[in-house]
Short mmCIF file of C-alpha atoms and ligand atoms in Angstrom, two decimals:
data_model
loop_
_atom_site.label_atom_id
_atom_site.label_comp_id
_atom_site.label_asym_id
_atom_site.label_seq_id
_atom_site.Cartn_x
_atom_site.Cartn_y
_atom_site.Cartn_z
CA UNK H 1 206.95 -14.57 -163.52
CA UNK H 2 209.58 -16.13 -165.84
CA UNK H 3 209.20 -16.10 -169.59
CA UNK H 4 208.60 -19.47 -171.27
CA UNK H 5 211.92 -21.02 -172.31
CA UNK H 6 210.18 -23.37 -174.79
CA UNK H 7 209.17 -20.90 -177.44
CA UNK H 8 209.84 -17.42 -178.78
CA UNK H 9 206.17 -16.61 -178.49
CA UNK H 10 205.09 -14.27 -175.75
CA UNK H 11 203.49 -15.91 -172.76
CA UNK H 12 199.79 -16.52 -173.02
CA UNK H 13 197.45 -15.49 -170.23
CA UNK H 14 193.97 -16.94 -170.52
CA UNK H 15 191.16 -15.55 -168.41
CA UNK H 16 187.85 -17.41 -168.25
CA UNK H 17 185.11 -18.10 -165.78
CA UNK H 18 185.94 -21.79 -165.38
CA UNK H 19 189.47 -23.07 -164.96
CA UNK H 20 190.36 -26.75 -165.28
CA UNK H 21 192.23 -27.29 -162.02
CA UNK H 22 191.84 -30.83 -160.68
CA UNK H 23 189.99 -29.58 -157.62
CA UNK H 24 187.72 -27.14 -159.45
CA UNK H 25 184.05 -28.07 -159.49
CA UNK H 26 182.97 -28.62 -163.09
CA UNK H 27 186.52 -28.62 -164.46
CA UNK H 28 187.48 -30.18 -167.80
CA UNK H 29 185.26 -33.06 -168.77
CA UNK H 30 181.80 -33.55 -170.12
CA UNK H 31 180.69 -30.05 -169.09
CA UNK H 32 181.76 -28.39 -172.28
CA UNK H 33 184.59 -28.19 -174.75
CA UNK H 34 186.07 -24.93 -173.52
CA UNK H 35 188.14 -26.37 -170.68
CA UNK H 36 189.84 -29.06 -172.74
CA UNK H 37 190.45 -26.69 -175.63
CA UNK H 38 192.18 -24.07 -173.51
CA UNK H 39 194.34 -26.55 -171.70
CA UNK H 40 195.81 -27.66 -175.02
CA UNK H 41 196.55 -24.05 -176.04
CA UNK H 42 198.23 -23.18 -172.76
CA UNK H 43 200.40 -26.27 -172.61
CA UNK H 44 202.29 -25.13 -175.70
CA UNK H 45 203.15 -21.71 -174.24
CA UNK H 46 203.64 -22.48 -170.57
CA UNK H 47 200.78 -20.17 -169.99
CA UNK H 48 198.83 -18.84 -167.08
CA UNK H 49 195.13 -19.51 -166.69
CA UNK H 50 193.18 -17.22 -164.38
CA UNK H 51 189.56 -17.63 -163.29
CA UNK H 52 186.99 -18.73 -160.78
CA UNK H 53 187.71 -21.86 -158.75
CA UNK H 54 184.05 -22.88 -158.89
CA UNK H 55 184.04 -22.55 -155.09
CA UNK H 56 182.24 -20.22 -152.74
CA UNK H 57 184.62 -18.28 -150.50
CA UNK H 58 184.48 -18.38 -146.78
CA UNK H 59 183.80 -14.84 -145.62
CA UNK H 60 186.87 -12.63 -145.59
CA UNK H 61 188.89 -14.81 -148.02
CA UNK H 62 187.70 -13.38 -151.31
CA UNK H 63 191.07 -11.87 -152.30
CA UNK H 64 193.10 -15.11 -152.12
CA UNK H 65 194.63 -16.43 -155.32
CA UNK H 66 195.34 -20.16 -155.38
CA UNK H 67 198.25 -20.81 -157.76
CA UNK H 68 199.21 -24.30 -158.96
CA UNK H 69 201.31 -25.70 -161.79
CA UNK H 70 200.09 -28.95 -163.33
CA UNK H 71 201.07 -30.51 -166.64
CA UNK H 72 202.96 -27.38 -167.81
CA UNK H 73 200.08 -24.99 -167.12
CA UNK H 74 199.92 -22.57 -164.19
CA UNK H 75 196.45 -21.90 -162.88
CA UNK H 76 195.49 -19.01 -160.64
CA UNK H 77 192.00 -19.26 -159.21
CA UNK H 78 189.87 -17.18 -156.92
CA UNK H 79 186.79 -18.07 -154.91
CA UNK H 80 183.67 -15.93 -155.18
CA UNK H 81 181.28 -14.90 -152.45
CA UNK H 82 177.80 -16.36 -152.35
CA UNK H 83 176.38 -13.02 -153.47
CA UNK H 84 178.80 -12.83 -156.41
CA UNK H 85 177.87 -16.34 -157.55
CA UNK H 86 174.19 -15.54 -157.29
CA UNK H 87 174.33 -12.21 -159.12
CA UNK H 88 177.13 -12.75 -161.62
CA UNK H 89 177.07 -16.48 -162.48
CA UNK H 90 173.49 -17.65 -161.79
CA UNK H 91 172.13 -14.17 -162.42
CA UNK H 92 173.42 -12.00 -165.23
CA UNK H 93 175.57 -14.60 -167.03
CA UNK H 94 173.16 -17.52 -166.93
CA UNK H 95 169.73 -15.94 -166.47
CA UNK H 96 170.21 -12.90 -168.74
CA UNK H 97 173.00 -13.29 -171.29
CA UNK H 98 172.81 -17.06 -171.84
CA UNK H 99 169.07 -17.20 -172.66
CA UNK H 100 169.21 -13.97 -174.66
CA UNK H 101 172.19 -15.09 -176.75
CA UNK H 102 170.42 -18.42 -177.40
CA UNK H 103 167.29 -16.64 -178.68
CA UNK H 104 165.29 -17.43 -175.51
CA UNK H 105 164.02 -13.98 -174.69
CA UNK H 106 161.11 -15.70 -172.92
CA UNK H 107 163.56 -17.07 -170.32
CA UNK H 108 165.78 -13.99 -169.99
CA UNK H 109 165.59 -12.04 -166.75
CA UNK H 110 166.58 -8.38 -166.69
CA UNK H 111 167.44 -7.34 -163.15
CA UNK H 112 169.44 -4.26 -162.21
CA UNK H 113 171.01 -6.01 -159.19
CA UNK H 114 172.42 -8.93 -161.19
CA UNK H 115 173.73 -6.53 -163.84
CA UNK H 116 175.58 -4.66 -161.10
CA UNK H 117 176.91 -7.94 -159.71
CA UNK H 118 178.22 -8.85 -163.16
CA UNK H 119 180.10 -5.55 -163.43
CA UNK H 120 181.40 -5.91 -159.88
CA UNK H 121 182.82 -9.39 -160.51
CA UNK H 122 184.40 -8.29 -163.80
CA UNK H 123 186.06 -5.45 -161.90
CA UNK H 124 187.22 -7.95 -159.28
CA UNK H 125 188.73 -10.19 -161.96
CA UNK H 126 190.58 -7.18 -163.38
CA UNK H 127 191.84 -6.08 -159.97
CA UNK H 128 193.23 -9.52 -159.12
CA UNK H 129 194.47 -10.55 -162.57
CA UNK H 130 196.17 -7.28 -163.60
CA UNK H 131 199.18 -7.65 -161.23
CA UNK H 132 199.85 -11.14 -162.68
CA UNK H 133 200.10 -9.84 -166.25
CA UNK H 134 203.49 -8.75 -167.58
CA UNK H 135 204.11 -6.18 -170.30
CA UNK H 136 204.75 -8.67 -173.13
CA UNK H 137 202.02 -11.12 -172.29
CA UNK H 138 199.24 -11.76 -174.74
CA UNK H 139 195.92 -11.87 -172.94
CA UNK H 140 192.99 -13.94 -174.14
CA UNK H 141 189.63 -13.47 -172.42
CA UNK H 142 186.86 -16.03 -172.91
CA UNK H 143 183.12 -16.02 -173.10
CA UNK H 144 180.01 -14.18 -172.07
CA UNK H 145 180.83 -14.10 -168.37
CA UNK H 146 183.67 -11.66 -168.97
CA UNK H 147 182.63 -9.40 -171.85
CA UNK H 148 183.63 -6.11 -170.10
CA UNK H 149 186.89 -7.46 -168.66
CA UNK H 150 189.13 -6.08 -171.43
CA UNK H 151 187.89 -2.56 -170.82
CA UNK H 152 188.37 -3.02 -167.05
CA UNK H 153 191.96 -4.16 -167.63
CA UNK H 154 192.62 -1.17 -169.92
CA UNK H 155 191.31 1.16 -167.24
CA UNK H 156 194.12 -0.22 -165.03
CA UNK H 157 196.66 0.83 -167.64
CA UNK H 158 197.25 -2.47 -169.47
CA UNK H 159 198.61 -1.88 -172.97
CA UNK H 160 198.97 -5.57 -173.86
CA UNK H 161 197.38 -7.23 -176.87
CA UNK H 162 194.03 -8.39 -175.49
CA UNK H 163 191.65 -10.64 -177.38
CA UNK H 164 188.18 -11.93 -176.62
CA UNK H 165 186.45 -15.06 -177.88
CA UNK H 166 182.71 -15.66 -177.57
CA UNK H 167 181.91 -19.36 -177.34
CA UNK H 168 178.16 -18.92 -177.72
CA UNK H 169 176.09 -17.34 -180.52
CA UNK H 170 175.71 -13.59 -180.96
CA UNK H 171 172.00 -12.78 -181.31
CA UNK H 172 170.31 -10.82 -184.08
CA UNK H 173 170.24 -7.06 -183.46
CA UNK H 174 166.45 -6.98 -183.03
CA UNK H 175 166.74 -9.42 -180.16
CA UNK H 176 169.91 -8.03 -178.65
CA UNK H 177 168.48 -4.54 -178.20
CA UNK H 178 166.07 -6.00 -175.62
CA UNK H 179 169.00 -6.01 -173.22
CA UNK H 180 168.99 -2.89 -171.02
CA UNK H 181 172.25 -0.96 -171.51
CA UNK H 182 173.19 -3.08 -174.53
CA UNK H 183 175.25 -0.20 -175.92
CA UNK H 184 177.35 0.00 -172.81
CA UNK H 185 178.13 -3.71 -172.97
CA UNK H 186 179.14 -3.69 -176.64
CA UNK H 187 181.21 -0.54 -176.29
CA UNK H 188 183.35 -2.39 -173.73
CA UNK H 189 184.08 -5.02 -176.40
CA UNK H 190 185.67 -2.40 -178.60
CA UNK H 191 188.54 -2.12 -176.11
CA UNK H 192 189.80 -5.53 -177.24
CA UNK H 193 192.25 -5.72 -180.12
CA UNK H 194 190.50 -8.78 -181.53
CA UNK H 195 187.02 -10.19 -180.96
CA UNK H 196 186.36 -13.75 -182.20
CA UNK H 197 183.10 -15.57 -182.93
CA UNK H 198 182.37 -19.21 -183.70
CA UNK H 199 180.77 -18.61 -187.10
CA UNK H 200 180.34 -16.04 -189.84
CA UNK H 201 176.65 -15.80 -188.90
CA UNK H 202 177.30 -14.60 -185.33
CA UNK H 203 180.06 -12.30 -186.60
CA UNK H 204 177.68 -10.73 -189.12
CA UNK H 205 175.10 -10.11 -186.38
CA UNK H 206 177.74 -8.39 -184.28
CA UNK H 207 178.94 -6.22 -187.16
CA UNK H 208 175.34 -5.35 -188.02
CA UNK H 209 174.78 -4.21 -184.43
CA UNK H 210 177.94 -2.09 -184.40
CA UNK H 211 176.99 -0.39 -187.65
CA UNK H 212 173.30 0.20 -187.01
CA UNK H 213 173.17 0.81 -183.26
CA UNK H 214 176.57 2.33 -182.46
CA UNK H 215 177.13 4.08 -185.77
CA UNK H 216 180.59 2.49 -185.94
CA UNK H 217 182.55 2.29 -189.15
CA UNK H 218 182.50 -1.37 -190.15
CA UNK H 219 184.75 -2.97 -192.75
CA UNK H 220 183.05 -6.32 -193.43
CA UNK H 221 185.74 -7.51 -195.83
CA UNK H 222 188.61 -6.98 -193.45
CA UNK H 223 186.54 -7.68 -190.34
CA UNK H 224 187.14 -4.48 -188.43
CA UNK H 225 185.08 -2.04 -186.37
CA UNK H 226 186.21 1.53 -185.79
CA UNK H 227 184.63 3.75 -183.17
CA UNK H 228 185.97 6.83 -181.36
CA UNK H 229 189.31 6.50 -183.18
CA UNK H 230 189.95 2.93 -181.98
CA UNK H 231 189.84 -0.12 -184.25
CA UNK H 232 188.97 -3.66 -183.17
CA UNK H 233 189.31 -6.66 -185.46
CA UNK H 234 186.24 -8.94 -185.45
CA UNK H 235 186.47 -12.33 -187.13
CA UNK H 236 185.11 -15.88 -187.13
CA UNK H 237 187.23 -18.75 -185.75
CA UNK H 238 185.31 -22.03 -185.57
CA UNK H 239 186.62 -24.01 -182.60
CA UNK H 240 187.62 -27.66 -182.99
CA UNK H 241 188.50 -30.61 -180.78
CA UNK H 242 191.95 -31.72 -179.69
CA UNK H 243 192.07 -34.37 -182.41
CA UNK H 244 195.37 -36.01 -181.46
CA UNK H 245 194.34 -36.39 -177.88
CA UNK H 246 190.73 -37.41 -178.47
CA UNK H 247 191.35 -39.91 -181.23
CA UNK H 248 193.88 -41.76 -179.05
CA UNK H 249 191.35 -42.23 -176.27
CA UNK H 250 189.88 -45.12 -178.26
CA UNK H 251 192.98 -47.16 -177.44
CA UNK H 252 192.39 -46.97 -173.69
CA UNK H 253 190.92 -49.82 -171.67
CA UNK H 254 188.30 -47.45 -170.29
CA UNK H 255 187.00 -46.63 -173.78
CA UNK H 256 186.99 -50.30 -174.83
CA UNK H 257 185.14 -51.33 -171.69
CA UNK H 258 182.58 -48.60 -172.19
CA UNK H 259 182.04 -49.68 -175.79
CA UNK H 260 181.62 -53.31 -174.72
CA UNK H 261 179.25 -52.38 -171.93
CA UNK H 262 177.04 -50.47 -174.30
CA UNK H 263 177.09 -53.17 -176.96
CA UNK H 264 176.45 -56.00 -174.50
CA UNK H 265 173.53 -54.15 -172.95
CA UNK H 266 171.89 -53.29 -176.26
CA UNK H 267 172.60 -56.66 -177.95
CA UNK H 268 170.86 -56.78 -181.33
CA UNK H 269 169.38 -53.33 -181.05
CA UNK H 270 170.90 -50.31 -182.75
CA UNK H 271 171.93 -47.71 -180.23
CA UNK H 272 171.40 -44.03 -180.80
CA UNK H 273 173.11 -41.58 -178.44
CA UNK H 274 172.78 -37.99 -177.23
CA UNK H 275 175.29 -36.35 -174.85
CA UNK H 276 174.54 -32.85 -173.62
CA UNK H 277 174.73 -30.71 -170.54
CA UNK H 278 171.18 -30.54 -169.24
CA UNK H 279 170.42 -27.18 -170.85
CA UNK H 280 167.30 -25.93 -172.65
CA UNK H 281 169.41 -24.73 -175.58
CA UNK H 282 170.37 -28.34 -176.37
CA UNK H 283 166.88 -29.26 -177.59
CA UNK H 284 166.65 -32.50 -175.58
CA UNK H 285 162.85 -32.50 -174.97
CA UNK H 286 162.33 -31.65 -178.65
CA UNK H 287 164.63 -34.57 -179.54
CA UNK H 288 162.55 -36.91 -177.36
CA UNK H 289 159.43 -35.67 -179.19
CA UNK H 290 161.12 -36.54 -182.50
CA UNK H 291 161.94 -40.03 -181.24
CA UNK H 292 158.35 -40.41 -180.01
CA UNK H 293 157.15 -39.38 -183.48
CA UNK H 294 159.40 -42.00 -185.06
CA UNK H 295 157.93 -44.68 -182.78
CA UNK H 296 154.39 -43.52 -183.62
CA UNK H 297 155.14 -43.79 -187.31
CA UNK H 298 157.08 -47.05 -187.23
CA UNK H 299 155.96 -49.01 -184.17
CA UNK H 300 157.37 -52.21 -185.65
CA UNK H 301 160.88 -50.74 -185.38
CA UNK H 302 160.77 -50.02 -181.66
CA UNK H 303 162.57 -53.28 -180.96
CA UNK H 304 165.36 -52.30 -183.41
CA UNK H 305 166.40 -49.21 -181.48
CA UNK H 306 167.49 -47.96 -178.11
CA UNK H 307 168.11 -44.29 -177.40
CA UNK H 308 170.64 -43.39 -174.69
CA UNK H 309 170.55 -39.80 -173.51
CA UNK H 310 173.40 -38.79 -171.23
CA UNK H 311 172.60 -35.43 -169.62
CA UNK H 312 174.73 -34.33 -166.66
CA UNK H 313 172.93 -31.67 -164.58
CA UNK H 314 174.12 -28.11 -165.06
CA UNK H 315 173.54 -24.71 -163.39
CA UNK H 316 171.16 -26.34 -160.97
CA UNK H 317 170.49 -23.19 -158.95
CA UNK H 318 168.88 -21.49 -161.94
CA UNK H 319 165.12 -22.01 -162.19
CA UNK H 320 164.93 -22.60 -165.94
CA UNK H 321 167.43 -25.45 -165.53
CA UNK H 322 165.31 -27.04 -162.80
CA UNK H 323 162.32 -26.81 -165.13
CA UNK H 324 164.05 -28.40 -168.09
CA UNK H 325 165.03 -31.32 -165.89
CA UNK H 326 161.42 -31.90 -164.87
CA UNK H 327 160.19 -31.62 -168.46
CA UNK H 328 162.69 -34.16 -169.65
CA UNK H 329 161.94 -36.64 -166.88
CA UNK H 330 158.25 -36.43 -167.75
CA UNK H 331 158.78 -36.90 -171.47
CA UNK H 332 161.12 -39.87 -171.10
CA UNK H 333 158.75 -41.39 -168.51
CA UNK H 334 155.76 -40.98 -170.83
CA UNK H 335 157.41 -42.66 -173.81
CA UNK H 336 158.91 -45.44 -171.74
CA UNK H 337 155.60 -46.00 -169.93
CA UNK H 338 153.75 -46.28 -173.21
CA UNK H 339 156.33 -48.18 -175.24
CA UNK H 340 158.33 -50.45 -172.91
CA UNK H 341 158.00 -54.22 -172.73
CA UNK H 342 159.13 -56.37 -169.80
CA UNK H 343 162.41 -57.00 -171.61
CA UNK H 344 162.80 -53.71 -173.47
CA UNK H 345 162.95 -49.99 -172.59
CA UNK H 346 163.26 -47.64 -175.58
CA UNK H 347 164.86 -44.63 -173.84
CA UNK H 348 167.63 -44.71 -171.26
CA UNK H 349 167.95 -41.33 -169.64
CA UNK H 350 171.13 -40.99 -167.62
CA UNK H 351 171.47 -37.93 -165.41
CA UNK H 352 175.23 -37.99 -164.85
CA UNK H 353 178.52 -37.24 -166.59
CA UNK H 354 181.18 -39.67 -167.88
CA UNK H 355 184.89 -39.38 -168.61
CA UNK H 356 186.02 -38.57 -172.15
CA UNK H 357 187.35 -42.12 -172.47
CA UNK H 358 183.96 -43.60 -171.62
CA UNK H 359 182.19 -41.19 -173.94
CA UNK H 360 184.52 -42.24 -176.75
CA UNK H 361 183.46 -45.87 -176.14
CA UNK H 362 179.75 -44.98 -176.02
CA UNK H 363 180.02 -42.94 -179.24
CA UNK H 364 181.81 -45.76 -181.00
CA UNK H 365 179.16 -48.26 -179.97
CA UNK H 366 176.34 -46.01 -181.22
CA UNK H 367 175.27 -46.22 -184.84
CA UNK H 368 173.46 -42.89 -184.66
CA UNK H 369 174.57 -39.69 -182.89
CA UNK H 370 171.78 -37.19 -182.21
CA UNK H 371 173.02 -33.63 -181.71
CA UNK H 372 170.01 -31.35 -182.05
CA UNK H 373 170.48 -28.07 -180.18
CA UNK H 374 167.93 -25.33 -180.85
CA UNK H 375 170.85 -22.88 -180.95
CA UNK H 376 174.50 -23.58 -180.22
CA UNK H 377 177.72 -21.59 -180.69
CA UNK H 378 179.58 -24.62 -182.08
CA UNK H 379 178.89 -27.99 -180.35
CA UNK H 380 181.97 -30.11 -179.90
CA UNK H 381 179.96 -33.25 -179.07
CA UNK H 382 179.10 -33.46 -182.78
CA UNK H 383 182.80 -33.40 -183.64
CA UNK H 384 183.68 -35.92 -180.94
CA UNK H 385 181.00 -38.30 -182.18
CA UNK H 386 182.53 -38.21 -185.67
CA UNK H 387 186.08 -38.61 -184.31
CA UNK H 388 185.09 -41.74 -182.35
CA UNK H 389 183.63 -43.64 -185.33
CA UNK H 390 185.07 -46.79 -186.88
CA UNK H 391 186.20 -45.73 -190.40
CA UNK H 392 185.15 -49.13 -191.78
CA UNK H 393 181.67 -49.00 -190.29
CA UNK H 394 180.91 -45.43 -189.24
CA UNK H 395 177.71 -44.30 -187.57
CA UNK H 396 175.48 -41.48 -188.82
CA UNK H 397 175.46 -38.03 -187.26
CA UNK H 398 172.07 -36.29 -187.11
CA UNK H 399 172.85 -32.64 -186.53
CA UNK H 400 170.80 -29.49 -185.98
CA UNK H 401 171.18 -26.87 -188.71
CA UNK H 402 171.23 -24.32 -185.88
CA UNK H 403 174.49 -25.51 -184.32
CA UNK H 404 177.64 -23.67 -185.39
CA UNK H 405 179.13 -27.09 -186.23
CA UNK H 406 176.60 -27.55 -189.05
CA UNK H 407 178.55 -25.12 -191.24
CA UNK H 408 181.54 -27.45 -191.22
CA UNK H 409 179.70 -30.78 -190.96
CA UNK H 410 177.46 -30.42 -193.99
CA UNK H 411 177.62 -34.19 -194.55
CA UNK H 412 175.73 -34.92 -191.37
CA UNK H 413 172.00 -35.51 -191.76
CA UNK H 414 170.92 -31.95 -191.04
CA UNK H 415 167.61 -31.34 -189.26
CA UNK H 416 165.39 -28.60 -187.97
CA UNK H 417 165.47 -29.45 -184.24
CA UNK H 418 162.06 -27.87 -183.65
CA UNK H 419 160.34 -30.31 -185.99
CA UNK H 420 159.52 -33.79 -184.62
CA UNK H 421 158.71 -34.90 -188.18
CA UNK H 422 162.12 -33.82 -189.39
CA UNK H 423 163.87 -35.68 -186.57
CA UNK H 424 161.74 -38.81 -187.12
CA UNK H 425 162.53 -38.72 -190.83
CA UNK H 426 166.25 -38.30 -190.14
CA UNK H 427 166.24 -41.33 -187.81
CA UNK H 428 164.63 -43.44 -190.50
CA UNK H 429 167.16 -42.19 -193.05
CA UNK H 430 170.07 -42.97 -190.70
CA UNK H 431 168.76 -46.48 -189.94
CA UNK H 432 168.39 -47.26 -193.64
CA UNK H 433 171.60 -45.62 -194.84
CA UNK H 434 173.85 -48.00 -196.82
CA UNK H 435 177.46 -48.50 -195.74
CA UNK H 436 178.86 -46.73 -198.83
CA UNK H 437 176.95 -43.57 -198.08
CA UNK H 438 177.82 -43.69 -194.39
CA UNK H 439 181.50 -43.98 -195.28
CA UNK H 440 181.38 -41.19 -197.86
CA UNK H 441 179.73 -38.82 -195.40
CA UNK H 442 182.07 -39.82 -192.58
CA UNK H 443 185.20 -39.28 -194.67
CA UNK H 444 184.27 -35.72 -195.50
CA UNK H 445 183.30 -34.92 -191.92
CA UNK H 446 186.31 -36.52 -190.30
CA UNK H 447 188.68 -34.55 -192.55
CA UNK H 448 187.19 -31.34 -191.23
CA UNK H 449 187.18 -32.52 -187.60
CA UNK H 450 190.83 -33.60 -187.91
CA UNK H 451 192.11 -30.52 -189.75
CA UNK H 452 190.04 -27.75 -188.15
CA UNK H 453 191.18 -28.80 -184.71
CA UNK H 454 191.74 -26.85 -181.52
CA UNK H 455 195.42 -26.28 -182.29
CA UNK H 456 194.49 -24.67 -185.63
CA UNK H 457 191.84 -22.58 -183.88
CA UNK H 458 194.31 -21.33 -181.29
CA UNK H 459 196.99 -20.65 -183.86
CA UNK H 460 194.59 -18.68 -186.08
CA UNK H 461 193.27 -16.57 -183.24
CA UNK H 462 196.66 -15.88 -181.69
CA UNK H 463 198.21 -15.08 -185.08
CA UNK H 464 195.60 -12.39 -185.69
CA UNK H 465 195.88 -11.13 -182.12
CA UNK H 466 199.64 -11.07 -182.09
O1 LIG K 1 180.17 -23.19 -173.87
C1 LIG K 1 179.68 -22.30 -172.96
C2 LIG K 1 180.01 -22.67 -171.52
O2 LIG K 1 179.58 -21.70 -170.63
C3 LIG K 1 181.49 -22.85 -171.29
O3 LIG K 1 182.10 -21.63 -171.02
C4 LIG K 1 181.51 -23.82 -170.15
O4 LIG K 1 182.66 -24.60 -170.12
C5 LIG K 1 180.29 -24.68 -170.40
O5 LIG K 1 179.40 -23.88 -171.13
C6 LIG K 1 179.71 -25.24 -169.11
O6 LIG K 1 178.98 -24.28 -168.40
P1 LIG K 1 179.24 -23.91 -166.88
O7 LIG K 1 180.62 -23.37 -166.76
O8 LIG K 1 178.19 -22.93 -166.54
O9 LIG K 1 179.10 -25.20 -166.11
#
């Protein structure tokens, strides 16, 4: 493949589970910030993005690579067999690692077969991606689906700079050691040149594990781990949004229409919004309990408020995701049954996704943004909510202290997402907050959202990798 003529930088090869190709199921959009973030990084370096198409392969076609160039980015995607999807994606990635890394040991399943499937698919990724990688390329692997991939690529002789970024939290050592063969998994990470985490907290947990469980030599100051004569840098790089792109969405007709639709339908009531993939880590049922507590405490204010929860379904073949959907439907139904009037429903629960333009409009029309995950690597919805506000009349962000974003957005109203009382109190505080205070908080938050953006994140990571 030809070297990028646009820049002196080496070509960037990104490898992740999802790839934002127009035809890929679950590509860039409301599903998560990763897709949008990577697209921006690759565009600058005429890069290559390798990963799963999101499709199940017809039998016998598992080795095909579908290559396309769109908008300056080349994508190379592969289909996976039904068994691979079941064991690697639904199984080990989303029924073992995801719950464990989000402190939900109660939901984590430890099955030898899915662990083997995870290793098999990582090997498959290495086998198919390695021939596409040239000597000077910088390789950047993403997220918990592909932790061992760097080591698999090395075993095929790759000497390139290879980095890894974890988009989700890294659990405390005491929890992490519940994972069978945890040592084996972490040892593979030490084949990367650089390992990145969203926050200092997850980085510290990782370093603690390496020191106490692997007996590695850890330099906390410099952020490095040395084991068996090899040194890996380990540092925190908080991801941001594509500020230039996102903030311009407000000028589109789609965003304006969405804002108008929301305002017209809520009329004199203040709208409060939540936008999350339907995932138990997002704390949506707990949020509904907090809203219910607010209504119990201040029944006279029910007519002042409407809560809109947008929750596109996610990972629907995994049992814990089917359960969270049922729980949420019940909770919303209970509150609406008890609190609605013929002309007023307090909670609108919408089980579908919207475009980024529409979300911009909904955020702008909402005077309160509720982002209350129980545990979250970063949470870009919190940053998008801030970016969509009117500087002259900004809304209030209520944010979980347990989201990575809370470290940067200290001027949000921070809450313990497990406590309905805390959430109820925060809603009252947000409703009563004077304009001056809203503006002061917004100005500090928006400066961080604007400056610590996805371009800065990419530049920081690639500088340390390169
Ligand atoms: O942020 C974690 C993450 O897994 C991303 O990698 C992904 O874009 C998002 O959540 C959505 O999840 P999935 O790819 O399973 O639909």
